[in-house]
């Protein structure tokens, strides 16, 4: 009976330690929308990641290998885990330092910055910008300046 109690306590401790784990993306299967996480000696099976929307409106942004994440494991079981991307690191620091800025930086150098304090949206692209619409494009502006070159 005492041995059984020791086993149960050890199992509870193991599960508690697994409820929240920091890790990094080991691999991503974009077609299956699943990634594997390396957290210490643990390499998970393919797990889903949390996104901002997954109903009638959906977003897509697959985590990349090496990206720091938090592994959330219901009941302390990594087999039931979900991945919460992402955690800034020294290798991948925050791209901005203002509560008024929403900025997305991509590996190819493209950047989209929304600065609500300045009332400005800036899109920097190393390539082309394609806009597809089935309706009308309307621009209302106090001034319009087109730059050539």
XYZ file of N, CA, C and O in Angstrom, residues 75-132:
232
model
N -4.355 17.866 -18.076
C -4.148 16.705 -17.204
C -2.679 16.305 -17.109
O -2.345 15.217 -16.674
N -1.766 17.198 -17.542
C -0.345 16.899 -17.475
C 0.108 15.873 -18.482
O 1.194 15.316 -18.362
N -0.690 15.632 -19.518
C -0.381 14.611 -20.512
C 0.055 15.278 -21.822
O -0.781 15.835 -22.545
N 1.361 15.220 -22.167
C 1.825 15.849 -23.402
C 1.135 15.319 -24.665
O 1.071 16.027 -25.669
N 0.594 14.120 -24.637
C -0.121 13.589 -25.798
C -1.390 14.384 -26.081
O -1.895 14.388 -27.202
N -1.925 15.083 -25.066
C -3.118 15.915 -25.236
C -2.764 17.377 -25.451
O -3.641 18.237 -25.500
N -1.460 17.682 -25.569
C -0.985 19.053 -25.581
C -1.419 19.878 -26.769
O -1.785 19.362 -27.829
N -1.382 21.185 -26.549
C -1.541 22.175 -27.609
C -0.393 23.160 -27.460
O 0.140 23.363 -26.371
N -0.015 23.761 -28.567
C 1.135 24.655 -28.602
C 0.654 26.098 -28.593
O -0.211 26.478 -29.384
N 1.221 26.890 -27.706
C 0.932 28.322 -27.656
C 2.169 29.063 -28.176
O 3.155 29.211 -27.471
N 2.127 29.485 -29.464
C 3.242 30.278 -29.967
C 3.089 31.706 -29.455
O 1.964 32.113 -29.181
N 3.955 32.486 -29.327
C 5.385 32.327 -29.457
C 6.013 33.171 -28.371
O 5.398 34.100 -27.865
N 7.269 32.903 -28.067
C 7.970 33.610 -26.995
C 9.202 34.273 -27.595
O 9.993 33.623 -28.271
N 9.366 35.582 -27.363
C 10.551 36.273 -27.848
C 11.789 35.704 -27.172
O 11.753 35.305 -26.012
N 12.876 35.672 -27.914
C 14.161 35.207 -27.401
C 15.236 36.189 -27.862
O 14.969 37.091 -28.669
N 16.459 35.995 -27.380
C 17.566 36.834 -27.832
C 17.781 36.672 -29.335
O 18.097 37.633 -30.034
N 17.579 35.471 -29.847
C 17.747 35.219 -31.275
C 16.586 35.766 -32.102
O 16.745 36.045 -33.290
N 15.418 35.905 -31.490
C 14.222 36.416 -32.175
C 13.531 37.425 -31.262
O 12.513 37.139 -30.649
N 14.108 38.645 -31.157
C 13.562 39.650 -30.242
C 12.289 40.305 -30.781
O 11.958 40.175 -31.964
N 11.597 41.022 -29.909
C 10.403 41.765 -30.301
C 10.762 42.768 -31.396
O 11.787 43.432 -31.310
N 9.932 42.896 -32.435
C 10.257 43.811 -33.529
C 9.953 45.273 -33.215
O 10.351 46.163 -33.966
N 9.244 45.549 -32.143
C 8.905 46.926 -31.783
C 8.961 47.067 -30.262
O 9.033 46.066 -29.545
N 8.924 48.309 -29.800
C 8.994 48.561 -28.358
C 8.002 49.653 -27.961
O 8.345 50.581 -27.249
N 6.775 49.539 -28.453
C 5.748 50.532 -28.160
C 4.390 49.840 -28.063
O 4.077 48.980 -28.891
N 3.581 50.252 -27.086
C 2.235 49.683 -26.974
C 1.327 50.203 -28.086
O 0.247 49.665 -28.304
N 1.756 51.231 -28.802
C 0.959 51.801 -29.883
C 1.250 51.179 -31.238
O 0.625 51.529 -32.235
N 2.207 50.262 -31.290
C 2.632 49.689 -32.565
C 2.276 48.212 -32.643
O 2.518 47.459 -31.709
N 1.676 47.835 -33.769
C 1.471 46.422 -34.116
C 2.324 46.191 -35.342
O 2.080 46.788 -36.400
N 3.339 45.337 -35.194
C 4.275 45.148 -36.291
C 4.494 43.668 -36.549
O 4.644 42.878 -35.624
N 4.496 43.315 -37.817
C 4.772 41.954 -38.245
C 5.970 41.996 -39.174
O 5.955 42.721 -40.174
N 6.994 41.231 -38.817
C 8.211 41.166 -39.613
C 8.351 39.740 -40.128
O 8.195 38.786 -39.371
N 8.627 39.598 -41.404
C 8.773 38.285 -42.021
C 10.234 38.015 -42.351
O 11.029 38.942 -42.506
N 10.559 36.733 -42.486
C 11.916 36.315 -42.757
C 12.505 36.849 -44.053
O 13.717 36.933 -44.199
N 11.658 37.238 -45.003
C 12.161 37.776 -46.275
C 12.429 39.272 -46.208
O 12.823 39.879 -47.192
N 12.212 39.875 -45.035
C 12.445 41.307 -44.878
C 11.194 42.150 -44.999
O 11.222 43.351 -44.730
N 10.069 41.562 -45.411
C 8.848 42.351 -45.492
C 8.367 42.682 -44.084
O 8.617 41.956 -43.130
N 7.686 43.818 -43.980
C 7.268 44.322 -42.672
C 5.973 45.110 -42.836
O 5.840 45.896 -43.767
N 5.026 44.879 -41.922
C 3.798 45.661 -41.873
C 3.721 46.283 -40.490
O 3.781 45.580 -39.473
N 3.640 47.608 -40.453
C 3.627 48.341 -39.193
C 2.376 49.194 -39.113
O 2.107 49.990 -40.017
N 1.628 49.007 -38.041
C 0.473 49.863 -37.760
C 0.829 50.652 -36.503
O 1.054 50.069 -35.437
N 0.885 51.966 -36.651
C 1.223 52.843 -35.527
C -0.002 53.693 -35.222
O -0.283 54.664 -35.917
N -0.750 53.291 -34.209
C -1.999 53.998 -33.904
C -1.741 55.390 -33.346
O -2.562 56.284 -33.520
N -0.608 55.606 -32.690
C -0.306 56.942 -32.171
C -0.051 57.911 -33.317
O -0.463 59.069 -33.259
N 0.611 57.451 -34.365
C 0.899 58.291 -35.530
C -0.237 58.264 -36.546
O -0.255 59.074 -37.472
N -1.183 57.305 -36.405
C -2.263 57.180 -37.378
C -1.734 56.758 -38.735
O -2.142 57.278 -39.766
N -0.811 55.796 -38.736
C -0.136 55.436 -39.972
C 0.024 53.918 -40.086
O 0.280 53.226 -39.111
N -0.122 53.423 -41.322
C 0.174 52.036 -41.647
C 1.275 52.064 -42.703
O 1.157 52.770 -43.710
N 2.330 51.301 -42.458
C 3.444 51.238 -43.399
C 3.639 49.783 -43.795
O 3.691 48.897 -42.945
N 3.732 49.549 -45.115
C 4.003 48.216 -45.646
C 5.324 48.306 -46.405
O 5.430 49.054 -47.374
N 6.323 47.581 -45.925
C 7.620 47.505 -46.602
C 7.752 46.115 -47.203
O 7.647 45.120 -46.477
N 7.976 46.068 -48.520
C 8.076 44.779 -49.204
C 9.339 44.725 -50.054
O 9.671 45.701 -50.724
N 10.017 43.570 -50.071
C 11.154 43.428 -50.974
C 10.713 43.069 -52.395
O 11.530 43.059 -53.305
N 9.427 42.804 -52.575
C 8.920 42.384 -53.884
C 7.657 43.133 -54.259
O 7.496 44.303 -53.953
N 6.739 42.439 -54.908
C 5.510 43.032 -55.427
C 4.400 43.050 -54.382
O 4.384 42.252 -53.452
N 3.435 43.941 -54.596
C 2.203 43.984 -53.814
C 1.067 43.695 -54.784
O 0.923 44.371 -55.811
N 0.275 42.679 -54.486
C -0.848 42.304 -55.330
C -2.121 42.506 -54.526
O -2.235 42.019 -53.402
N -3.079 43.235 -55.109
C -4.373 43.458 -54.470
C -5.431 42.892 -55.401
O -5.499 43.278 -56.569
N -6.250 41.971 -54.890
C -7.339 41.395 -55.697
C -8.671 41.806 -55.079
O -8.889 41.591 -53.893
